[in-house]
Coordinates of C-alpha atoms and ligand atoms in Angstrom, one line a residue:
V1 CA 193.5 60.8 6.4
L2 CA 192.0 61.2 3.0
T3 CA 188.9 63.3 2.6
P4 CA 186.5 62.0 -0.1
I5 CA 187.3 63.6 -3.4
S6 CA 185.1 66.1 -5.2
A7 CA 185.1 66.7 -8.9
D8 CA 184.6 70.4 -8.0
V9 CA 188.2 70.9 -7.2
G10 CA 190.7 70.5 -10.1
V11 CA 194.4 69.9 -9.3
N12 CA 197.3 68.4 -11.1
Q13 CA 196.9 64.9 -9.6
M14 CA 200.5 64.0 -10.1
G15 CA 201.6 67.1 -8.4
Y16 CA 203.8 70.2 -8.6
A17 CA 207.5 70.9 -8.4
P18 CA 208.4 73.0 -5.3
S19 CA 209.6 75.9 -7.5
A20 CA 206.6 75.7 -9.9
V21 CA 203.5 77.9 -9.8
K22 CA 200.7 75.9 -8.1
F23 CA 197.1 76.6 -9.1
A24 CA 194.0 74.6 -8.4
Y25 CA 190.5 75.5 -9.6
T26 CA 186.9 75.3 -8.3
T27 CA 183.5 76.7 -9.3
L28 CA 182.3 76.7 -5.7
S29 CA 182.2 80.1 -4.1
V30 CA 184.0 79.8 -0.8
Q31 CA 185.9 82.2 1.5
Q32 CA 189.0 80.2 2.0
F33 CA 190.9 77.0 1.1
S34 CA 193.5 75.0 2.9
L35 CA 196.3 72.7 2.0
V36 CA 196.3 69.6 4.2
Q37 CA 199.3 67.3 4.5
L38 CA 198.0 63.8 4.3
L39 CA 200.7 62.3 6.5
D40 CA 199.4 63.9 9.7
G41 CA 196.2 65.7 8.7
Q42 CA 197.8 69.1 9.5
T43 CA 196.8 72.2 7.6
V44 CA 200.0 73.7 6.3
F45 CA 198.7 76.6 4.3
T46 CA 195.5 78.6 3.9
G47 CA 194.6 81.0 1.1
T48 CA 191.8 83.0 -0.4
P49 CA 190.3 81.9 -3.7
K50 CA 190.6 84.6 -6.4
M51 CA 188.0 85.1 -9.1
S52 CA 189.3 83.8 -12.4
R53 CA 187.1 84.0 -15.5
L54 CA 183.7 82.8 -16.5
D55 CA 183.6 79.3 -18.0
E56 CA 181.6 80.0 -21.2
S57 CA 180.7 76.4 -21.6
T58 CA 178.7 76.2 -18.3
G59 CA 178.2 79.9 -17.5
K60 CA 179.8 79.3 -14.1
E61 CA 182.4 81.6 -12.5
V62 CA 185.8 79.9 -11.8
Y63 CA 188.0 80.6 -8.8
V64 CA 191.8 80.0 -8.7
L65 CA 193.3 78.5 -5.5
D66 CA 196.9 79.7 -5.6
F67 CA 199.4 78.0 -3.3
S68 CA 202.6 78.7 -5.3
S69 CA 204.3 80.2 -2.2
Y70 CA 204.1 76.8 -0.4
K71 CA 207.2 74.8 -1.4
K72 CA 207.6 71.9 1.0
S73 CA 207.7 68.3 -0.4
G74 CA 204.9 66.0 0.7
T75 CA 201.5 64.5 -0.2
Y76 CA 198.6 66.9 0.1
Q77 CA 194.9 67.6 -0.6
I78 CA 193.2 70.9 -1.0
R79 CA 190.2 71.2 1.2
L80 CA 187.3 73.7 1.1
P81 CA 185.3 74.8 4.2
N82 CA 182.2 73.0 2.9
G83 CA 184.0 69.6 3.2
M84 CA 184.9 69.3 -0.5
A85 CA 188.4 68.1 -1.2
S86 CA 190.7 67.7 -4.3
A87 CA 192.4 64.5 -5.4
P88 CA 195.6 63.8 -3.5
F89 CA 198.8 65.1 -5.1
Q90 CA 202.5 65.6 -4.4
I91 CA 204.8 68.5 -4.1
S92 CA 208.2 67.1 -5.1
P93 CA 211.1 67.9 -7.4
R94 CA 210.5 64.4 -9.0
V95 CA 206.9 64.9 -10.3
Y96 CA 207.9 65.6 -13.9
E97 CA 210.4 62.8 -14.0
A98 CA 207.7 60.4 -13.0
V99 CA 205.4 61.6 -15.8
Y100 CA 208.2 61.6 -18.3
K101 CA 209.2 58.0 -17.5
Q102 CA 205.7 56.6 -17.8
A103 CA 204.9 58.5 -20.9
M104 CA 208.1 57.4 -22.6
R105 CA 207.9 53.8 -21.5
S106 CA 204.4 53.5 -23.0
Y107 CA 206.0 53.5 -26.4
E108 CA 208.0 50.4 -25.5
L109 CA 204.8 48.7 -24.4
Q110 CA 203.2 49.4 -27.8
R111 CA 205.9 47.7 -29.8
C112 CA 204.5 45.7 -32.7
G113 CA 205.9 42.5 -34.1
V114 CA 207.3 41.2 -30.8
A115 CA 205.9 39.6 -27.7
I116 CA 205.5 42.0 -24.8
D117 CA 206.1 40.9 -21.2
D118 CA 206.8 43.9 -18.9
P119 CA 207.5 43.1 -15.2
L120 CA 206.8 46.6 -14.1
T121 CA 203.3 47.1 -15.5
H122 CA 202.3 43.5 -16.3
V123 CA 201.5 44.5 -19.8
Q124 CA 201.8 41.3 -21.7
H125 CA 200.8 39.8 -25.1
A126 CA 202.2 37.3 -27.7
E127 CA 204.0 38.3 -30.9
C128 CA 201.7 40.2 -33.3
H129 CA 201.6 41.3 -36.9
I130 CA 204.6 39.3 -38.0
N131 CA 203.4 38.4 -41.5
P132 CA 204.6 40.3 -44.6
A133 CA 202.0 42.9 -45.6
V134 CA 200.3 43.1 -49.1
L135 CA 200.7 46.1 -51.4
F136 CA 197.2 47.6 -51.7
T137 CA 197.8 48.7 -55.2
D138 CA 199.3 45.4 -56.4
K139 CA 198.0 42.6 -54.3
S140 CA 200.4 40.1 -55.9
Q141 CA 203.3 41.7 -54.0
S142 CA 204.1 41.7 -50.3
R143 CA 206.8 43.2 -48.1
D144 CA 208.3 42.9 -44.7
V145 CA 207.1 45.9 -42.7
V146 CA 207.2 44.2 -39.2
G147 CA 208.1 46.4 -36.2
G148 CA 207.4 49.9 -35.0
W149 CA 204.6 50.8 -32.6
H150 CA 200.9 50.4 -32.8
D151 CA 199.7 53.9 -33.7
A152 CA 196.9 54.2 -31.3
G153 CA 194.0 52.2 -29.9
D154 CA 194.0 50.4 -33.2
F155 CA 196.9 48.4 -34.5
G156 CA 197.6 50.4 -37.7
K157 CA 200.9 52.1 -38.4
Y158 CA 200.9 55.3 -40.3
M159 CA 203.9 57.2 -41.7
S160 CA 202.7 60.8 -41.4
N161 CA 201.9 60.4 -37.8
A162 CA 205.0 58.3 -37.1
G163 CA 207.3 60.9 -38.6
V164 CA 205.9 63.8 -36.7
T165 CA 206.0 61.8 -33.5
V166 CA 209.6 60.7 -33.7
A167 CA 210.7 64.2 -34.8
Q168 CA 208.9 65.7 -31.8
L169 CA 210.3 63.1 -29.4
L170 CA 213.8 63.9 -30.7
L171 CA 213.3 67.6 -29.7
L172 CA 214.0 66.2 -26.2
Q173 CA 217.7 66.0 -27.1
E174 CA 217.7 69.8 -27.7
L175 CA 215.3 70.9 -25.0
A176 CA 216.2 68.3 -22.2
P177 CA 219.4 66.6 -23.1
Q178 CA 220.1 65.1 -19.7
T179 CA 216.6 63.6 -19.4
A180 CA 217.1 61.9 -22.7
E181 CA 220.3 60.2 -21.5
D182 CA 221.1 56.7 -20.4
G183 CA 219.8 55.1 -17.2
V184 CA 216.7 57.3 -16.8
L185 CA 214.1 54.8 -18.1
D186 CA 213.6 51.3 -16.7
L187 CA 213.7 49.9 -20.2
S188 CA 212.1 46.5 -20.8
Q189 CA 213.2 46.2 -24.4
P190 CA 216.6 44.6 -25.1
A191 CA 219.6 46.7 -24.0
S192 CA 221.6 48.7 -26.6
D193 CA 224.3 51.3 -26.7
D194 CA 221.8 54.1 -27.3
P195 CA 220.9 56.6 -24.6
D196 CA 217.5 55.4 -23.2
A197 CA 215.3 57.9 -25.2
L198 CA 217.1 57.1 -28.4
A199 CA 216.8 53.3 -27.8
V200 CA 213.0 53.7 -27.5
I201 CA 212.7 55.9 -30.6
R202 CA 215.0 53.7 -32.8
V203 CA 212.2 51.0 -32.9
E204 CA 210.0 53.3 -34.9
L205 CA 212.8 54.6 -37.1
D206 CA 213.7 51.0 -38.1
W207 CA 210.1 50.5 -39.1
M208 CA 210.0 53.7 -41.1
L209 CA 213.1 52.7 -43.0
K210 CA 211.3 49.5 -44.1
M211 CA 208.5 51.7 -45.6
Q212 CA 210.7 53.4 -48.2
R213 CA 210.6 52.3 -51.7
Q214 CA 213.7 51.8 -53.9
D215 CA 213.1 55.1 -55.7
G216 CA 212.9 57.0 -52.4
A217 CA 209.1 57.4 -52.1
V218 CA 207.6 56.3 -48.8
Y219 CA 204.4 54.3 -48.2
H220 CA 201.6 55.8 -46.3
S221 CA 200.6 53.1 -43.8
V222 CA 200.3 49.4 -42.8
A223 CA 196.8 48.6 -41.7
T224 CA 193.9 46.1 -42.1
A225 CA 191.1 47.2 -44.5
K226 CA 188.7 47.7 -41.6
F227 CA 189.6 48.5 -38.0
P228 CA 189.7 45.2 -36.0
G229 CA 187.2 44.5 -33.1
M230 CA 188.3 44.9 -29.5
I231 CA 190.8 42.0 -29.7
L232 CA 194.4 41.3 -28.6
P233 CA 197.1 42.3 -31.1
Q234 CA 198.1 38.6 -31.8
D235 CA 194.5 37.8 -32.7
D236 CA 194.3 40.5 -35.4
L237 CA 195.0 38.2 -38.3
A238 CA 193.2 39.9 -41.1
T239 CA 195.4 40.8 -44.1
Q240 CA 197.5 43.9 -43.5
Y241 CA 197.9 46.2 -46.5
I242 CA 200.6 48.6 -47.3
Y243 CA 198.7 51.8 -48.6
D244 CA 200.2 53.7 -51.4
I245 CA 203.0 56.3 -51.3
S246 CA 202.3 60.0 -51.2
T247 CA 204.4 63.2 -51.2
P248 CA 203.3 64.4 -47.8
D249 CA 204.3 61.0 -46.3
T250 CA 207.6 61.2 -48.2
A251 CA 208.3 64.7 -47.0
I252 CA 207.5 64.0 -43.4
F253 CA 209.8 60.9 -43.6
A254 CA 212.6 63.1 -45.1
A255 CA 212.3 65.6 -42.3
A256 CA 212.1 63.0 -39.5
M257 CA 215.1 61.1 -40.9
A258 CA 217.2 64.2 -41.3
R259 CA 216.5 65.2 -37.7
A260 CA 217.2 61.6 -36.5
S261 CA 220.5 61.5 -38.3
R262 CA 221.7 64.5 -36.2
A263 CA 220.4 62.9 -33.0
Y264 CA 222.2 59.5 -33.4
L265 CA 225.4 60.9 -34.9
P266 CA 227.3 61.1 -31.5
Y267 CA 226.3 57.5 -30.7
D268 CA 226.2 55.5 -33.9
E269 CA 227.8 57.0 -36.9
S270 CA 226.8 54.4 -39.4
Y271 CA 223.2 54.4 -38.3
S272 CA 223.2 58.2 -38.5
Q273 CA 224.5 57.9 -42.1
R274 CA 221.9 55.4 -43.0
L275 CA 219.2 57.8 -41.8
L276 CA 220.7 60.6 -43.7
D277 CA 220.9 58.5 -46.9
A278 CA 217.2 57.6 -46.5
S279 CA 216.3 61.3 -46.0
M280 CA 218.3 62.4 -49.1
K281 CA 216.7 59.6 -51.2
A282 CA 213.2 60.8 -50.1
W283 CA 214.2 64.4 -50.9
S284 CA 215.4 63.5 -54.3
F285 CA 212.1 61.7 -55.1
L286 CA 210.3 64.9 -54.0
T287 CA 212.3 67.2 -56.2
K288 CA 211.3 65.0 -59.2
T289 CA 207.6 64.7 -58.2
K290 CA 204.6 67.0 -58.0
E291 CA 202.2 66.6 -55.2
I292 CA 200.6 63.1 -54.9
L293 CA 198.0 62.8 -52.1
S294 CA 196.6 59.4 -52.9
L295 CA 193.1 60.2 -52.1
G296 CA 191.9 57.0 -53.5
D297 CA 191.7 55.2 -50.2
K298 CA 190.0 56.0 -46.9
Q299 CA 193.1 55.7 -44.9
A300 CA 193.6 57.7 -41.7
Y301 CA 196.0 60.6 -41.6
R302 CA 196.0 61.6 -45.3
P303 CA 197.3 65.3 -45.2
S304 CA 195.6 67.6 -47.7
S305 CA 198.8 69.2 -48.9
D306 CA 202.6 68.5 -49.0
R307 CA 203.8 72.1 -49.1
D308 CA 204.6 72.8 -45.4
K309 CA 206.1 69.3 -45.1
R310 CA 208.6 69.9 -48.0
V311 CA 209.7 73.1 -46.3
W312 CA 210.1 71.2 -43.0
A313 CA 212.2 68.6 -44.7
A314 CA 214.4 71.2 -46.3
A315 CA 214.8 72.9 -42.9
E316 CA 215.9 69.6 -41.2
L317 CA 218.2 68.7 -44.1
Y318 CA 219.7 72.2 -43.9
V319 CA 220.4 72.0 -40.2
T320 CA 221.8 68.5 -40.6
T321 CA 224.0 69.0 -43.6
G322 CA 224.5 72.8 -43.9
H323 CA 224.1 72.5 -47.6
P324 CA 223.0 75.8 -49.3
V325 CA 220.6 74.0 -51.6
F326 CA 218.2 73.4 -48.6
R327 CA 218.7 76.9 -47.3
D328 CA 217.7 78.3 -50.7
Y329 CA 214.6 76.0 -50.8
V330 CA 213.6 77.3 -47.4
E331 CA 214.1 80.9 -48.5
Q332 CA 212.1 80.5 -51.6
H333 CA 209.2 78.6 -50.0
I334 CA 209.0 80.2 -46.5
E335 CA 205.5 81.7 -47.3
E336 CA 204.1 78.1 -47.4
L337 CA 204.5 78.0 -43.6
E338 CA 202.0 79.7 -41.2
L339 CA 204.1 82.6 -40.0
N340 CA 201.5 84.7 -38.3
P341 CA 202.4 84.7 -34.6
A342 CA 198.7 84.6 -33.6
R343 CA 197.9 81.7 -35.9
I344 CA 200.8 79.3 -35.5
V345 CA 199.5 76.0 -34.1
P346 CA 201.2 72.9 -32.7
S347 CA 202.3 70.6 -35.5
Y348 CA 200.6 67.3 -36.2
W349 CA 200.2 65.0 -39.3
Q350 CA 198.1 67.6 -41.2
N351 CA 200.2 70.7 -40.5
T352 CA 203.9 70.7 -39.7
S353 CA 204.7 74.5 -40.1
S354 CA 205.7 74.9 -36.5
M355 CA 208.2 72.1 -36.6
A356 CA 210.0 73.8 -39.4
I357 CA 210.0 77.1 -37.4
L358 CA 211.3 75.4 -34.2
T359 CA 214.0 73.6 -36.2
L360 CA 215.3 76.7 -37.8
A361 CA 214.9 78.8 -34.7
L362 CA 217.1 76.4 -32.7
G363 CA 219.3 74.9 -35.3
A364 CA 220.2 77.8 -37.7
Q365 CA 222.4 79.9 -35.4
E366 CA 224.7 81.3 -38.1
E367 CA 224.2 84.7 -39.7
W368 CA 220.9 84.4 -41.6
E369 CA 218.2 87.0 -41.5
L370 CA 215.4 84.6 -42.1
A371 CA 216.3 82.5 -39.1
S372 CA 216.4 85.6 -36.8
E373 CA 213.1 86.7 -38.1
L374 CA 211.6 83.3 -37.3
R375 CA 213.0 83.6 -33.8
Q376 CA 211.3 86.9 -33.4
R377 CA 208.0 85.5 -34.6
L378 CA 208.3 82.5 -32.4
I379 CA 208.7 84.8 -29.3
Q380 CA 205.7 86.9 -30.4
H381 CA 203.7 83.7 -30.8
A382 CA 204.8 82.5 -27.4
D383 CA 203.6 85.7 -25.9
V384 CA 200.2 85.4 -27.6
V385 CA 199.9 81.9 -26.1
V386 CA 200.8 83.0 -22.6
N387 CA 198.3 85.9 -22.9
K388 CA 195.5 83.5 -24.0
M389 CA 196.3 81.3 -21.0
N390 CA 196.1 84.2 -18.6
H391 CA 192.6 85.1 -19.9
S392 CA 191.2 81.6 -19.7
P393 CA 189.3 80.3 -16.7
Y394 CA 191.5 77.2 -16.2
G395 CA 194.7 78.6 -17.7
S396 CA 194.3 76.7 -21.0
P397 CA 195.6 78.1 -24.3
L398 CA 192.5 76.8 -26.1
Q399 CA 189.2 78.6 -26.6
P400 CA 186.0 76.4 -26.3
A401 CA 185.9 76.0 -30.1
D402 CA 189.5 74.8 -30.2
Y403 CA 188.6 71.5 -28.4
D404 CA 188.9 69.3 -31.4
W405 CA 190.5 65.8 -31.8
G406 CA 193.5 65.4 -29.5
S407 CA 192.9 68.7 -27.6
T408 CA 195.3 67.4 -24.9
R409 CA 198.0 67.1 -27.5
T410 CA 197.2 70.6 -28.8
T411 CA 197.4 72.0 -25.3
L412 CA 200.8 70.4 -24.6
G413 CA 202.0 71.1 -28.2
Y414 CA 202.1 74.8 -27.3
G415 CA 204.5 73.7 -24.6
L416 CA 207.0 72.7 -27.3
H417 CA 206.8 76.2 -28.8
L418 CA 207.2 77.9 -25.4
A419 CA 210.1 75.7 -24.4
T420 CA 211.9 76.7 -27.7
A421 CA 211.0 80.3 -27.1
N422 CA 212.5 79.9 -23.6
Q423 CA 215.8 78.6 -25.0
I424 CA 216.1 81.6 -27.3
N425 CA 214.8 84.3 -24.8
P426 CA 214.5 82.9 -21.3
Q427 CA 211.6 84.4 -19.3
P428 CA 210.1 83.0 -16.1
Y429 CA 206.6 83.1 -17.5
Y430 CA 207.4 80.5 -20.2
P431 CA 208.2 77.6 -17.9
H432 CA 205.3 78.7 -15.7
A433 CA 202.9 78.5 -18.6
I434 CA 204.3 75.1 -19.7
S435 CA 203.7 73.6 -16.3
R436 CA 200.2 75.0 -16.2
Q437 CA 199.5 73.2 -19.5
L438 CA 200.7 70.0 -17.9
D439 CA 198.6 70.8 -14.8
W440 CA 195.5 71.1 -17.1
V441 CA 196.1 67.7 -18.7
L442 CA 196.7 66.1 -15.3
G443 CA 193.5 67.3 -13.7
A444 CA 193.6 71.1 -13.1
N445 CA 190.6 71.4 -15.5
P446 CA 186.9 71.7 -15.3
L447 CA 186.3 68.0 -15.1
A448 CA 189.0 67.4 -12.4
Q449 CA 190.1 64.6 -14.7
S450 CA 193.6 63.4 -15.5
F451 CA 193.9 62.4 -19.2
V452 CA 196.9 60.1 -18.7
T453 CA 196.4 56.5 -17.8
G454 CA 197.9 55.5 -14.5
I455 CA 198.6 59.0 -13.4
G456 CA 196.1 60.5 -10.9
I457 CA 193.2 59.1 -8.9
S458 CA 190.7 60.2 -11.5
S459 CA 192.4 59.1 -14.7
P460 CA 191.2 57.2 -17.8
M461 CA 190.1 53.7 -16.7
Q462 CA 188.4 52.7 -20.0
P463 CA 190.5 54.1 -22.8
H464 CA 189.6 53.3 -26.4
N465 CA 192.5 50.9 -26.7
R466 CA 192.1 47.4 -28.1
Y467 CA 194.8 45.7 -26.0
T468 CA 193.3 47.2 -22.8
V469 CA 189.7 46.3 -23.6
A470 CA 190.6 42.7 -24.6
S471 CA 193.0 42.0 -21.7
G472 CA 191.7 44.3 -18.9
V473 CA 195.2 45.6 -18.4
L474 CA 195.9 49.3 -18.6
I475 CA 199.0 50.5 -20.4
P476 CA 200.2 53.3 -18.0
G477 CA 201.5 56.6 -19.3
L478 CA 199.1 57.0 -22.3
L479 CA 197.7 60.4 -23.0
V480 CA 194.1 60.2 -24.4
G481 CA 192.8 62.8 -26.9
G482 CA 190.6 64.5 -24.3
P483 CA 187.7 66.9 -24.7
N484 CA 186.4 67.1 -28.3
T485 CA 183.5 69.5 -28.8
Y486 CA 183.0 68.1 -32.4
T487 CA 183.0 64.4 -31.2
N488 CA 181.3 62.1 -33.7
D489 CA 181.5 59.0 -31.6
K490 CA 178.0 59.5 -30.2
I491 CA 179.2 58.6 -26.8
A492 CA 180.9 61.7 -25.5
P493 CA 178.7 64.8 -25.1
K494 CA 179.0 67.3 -28.0
K495 CA 179.4 71.0 -28.1
L496 CA 180.5 71.5 -24.6
G497 CA 184.0 72.7 -25.2
P498 CA 186.3 71.4 -22.5
H499 CA 183.4 69.4 -21.0
S500 CA 183.0 67.2 -24.1
Y501 CA 184.7 64.1 -22.7
V502 CA 183.8 60.8 -21.3
D503 CA 185.9 58.0 -19.9
D504 CA 184.3 55.3 -22.0
S505 CA 186.1 52.8 -24.3
R506 CA 183.6 53.4 -27.0
S507 CA 184.5 57.1 -27.2
Y508 CA 187.2 56.9 -29.8
A509 CA 187.0 60.7 -30.4
T510 CA 187.8 61.6 -26.8
N511 CA 189.3 58.6 -25.0
E512 CA 191.8 57.1 -27.4
N513 CA 195.5 57.2 -27.1
A514 CA 197.9 57.9 -30.0
I515 CA 201.6 58.0 -30.4
D516 CA 201.6 61.7 -31.5
Y517 CA 199.5 62.7 -28.5
N518 CA 202.1 61.1 -26.2
A519 CA 205.1 62.9 -27.9
A520 CA 203.9 66.3 -26.7
L521 CA 203.5 64.8 -23.1
V522 CA 207.0 63.3 -23.2
V523 CA 208.7 66.5 -24.3
V524 CA 206.8 68.8 -21.9
A525 CA 207.4 66.5 -18.9
G526 CA 211.0 66.0 -19.9
Y527 CA 211.6 69.7 -20.4
L528 CA 210.0 70.7 -17.0
N529 CA 212.0 67.9 -15.3
E530 CA 215.2 69.4 -16.5
W531 CA 214.1 73.0 -16.0
H532 CA 213.1 72.5 -12.4
Q533 CA 216.3 70.6 -11.5
R534 CA 218.7 73.1 -12.9
Ligands
9MR601 O1 194.3 62.2 -34.3 C1 193.6 62.0 -35.4 C2 192.8 63.3 -35.7 O2 193.7 64.4 -35.9 C3 191.8 63.1 -36.8 O3 191.0 64.3 -36.9 C4 190.9 61.9 -36.5 C5 189.9 61.7 -37.6 O4 190.4 61.3 -38.8 O5 191.7 60.8 -36.4 C6 192.7 60.8 -35.3 O6 193.5 59.7 -35.4 C7 193.0 58.4 -35.3 C8 193.3 57.7 -36.6 O7 192.4 58.2 -37.6 C9 193.1 56.2 -36.5 N1 193.9 55.7 -35.4 C10 193.5 56.3 -34.1 C11 193.8 57.8 -34.2 C12 193.6 58.4 -32.8 O8 192.3 58.6 -32.5
ZN602 ZN1 201.3 44.4 -33.7

């Protein structure tokens, strides 16, 4: 007994854990709302909408529908007296696990250099990008850089984004160790001795290793000179170039490899050592080399500075090796990170300050004043984020002007900060805020739109993803960038803050997936899964 769904009622379309806070939102002014169990059409809960805040982008008042006190598992819809109803959703202890699994599995389905044939999702294509790639700066040379994951809706592979992505995914091991373990994912890639999450991540690490030069420097990317049309990966036969090395790429590589070395140590000692050697080699190149940004090409993801990345690399190397040289580097260069609690932002390819802070906050537990100060700052920052969420109409940590490229990733990226704060200083409001960020991304937002493919009734059907457009098959579990008030794709509406989004495959600025976007989703869902099953 499903009532037709209205875009005026925003809920998390996957659902809520019984012990989670449960908020839905509407702009309709009504006296009451009810929670209806779909199995038998019975109303199980009624509540009174509470005034939230004004949505500055529309000038409309927003109301919160709070049903946190209702905790029974089942499938439900919110109904309003005027006949409007929300998307159906579940209350279940397994909701986060379902999101985690799909989001993590999406990486397997984006593997490059192999044929994909997944019985669960029917994602299928022939082997792709198997030829050696040509060095952009010396076209007489080529190199085997097969493997890894397609970065996004295009088939390029980019080091700065890859490094931040794997490092963030590996936070799972610290924040949700059981969820990262074996037997959780229904892997479609060949079996290995790694725990499931590490098996998935190893694919990208293996590709990254191929991108390091003999002298330790690391190449920027493997991509065709122009983005391909909306074709299948195996039909993308234009020459792939290897774009030149840079120090930001090398530093991000060094950081990610050092973290990965820690992660794989209990399972595969020799692999862990290989990763550490690669990291040290990259570091030694950096110590001999001033900043190189390689601005000569128009490649995506070219960071404008290497400074925060060097500090991050030193932080990871310190936590992995305990060597005082790295601790000294961190001490001497700490000012190169953004340390102002009100200005710390989620890390991405351009800015990795917060990754350095999270790493030291969690990993440097010995007597070290700087590390305790960072923990204090992280907690202050977490409180700023929670406060912003409490003053926003739909519980988002973003202001209307913050809806830039990958706003869904930014929203969830704060979750990584809050989860780390919660490890250091557990407070009930941290996990509450994290689940509200996930609620936002899965439909408790002004568009009543889920931004993850395959999750929720109103989820992206036309992502900017070449495989999907060419084959008609959706890859489930992909987080799209979401609202982007600065969108330059001429398809999504501009300057509407959280409303600047359209589910149209031409809207690369709002409706494209990317590996870094998904990392935040994986860690947040994994963390909440573990937290709510304690
Ligand atoms: O996520 C990237 C965002 O931070 C940049 O501002 C934007 C413009 O350069 O590009 C985004 O990344 C895209 C990349 O450039 C090419 N592959 C697809 C990526 C996701 O849209
Ligand atoms: Zn490929």
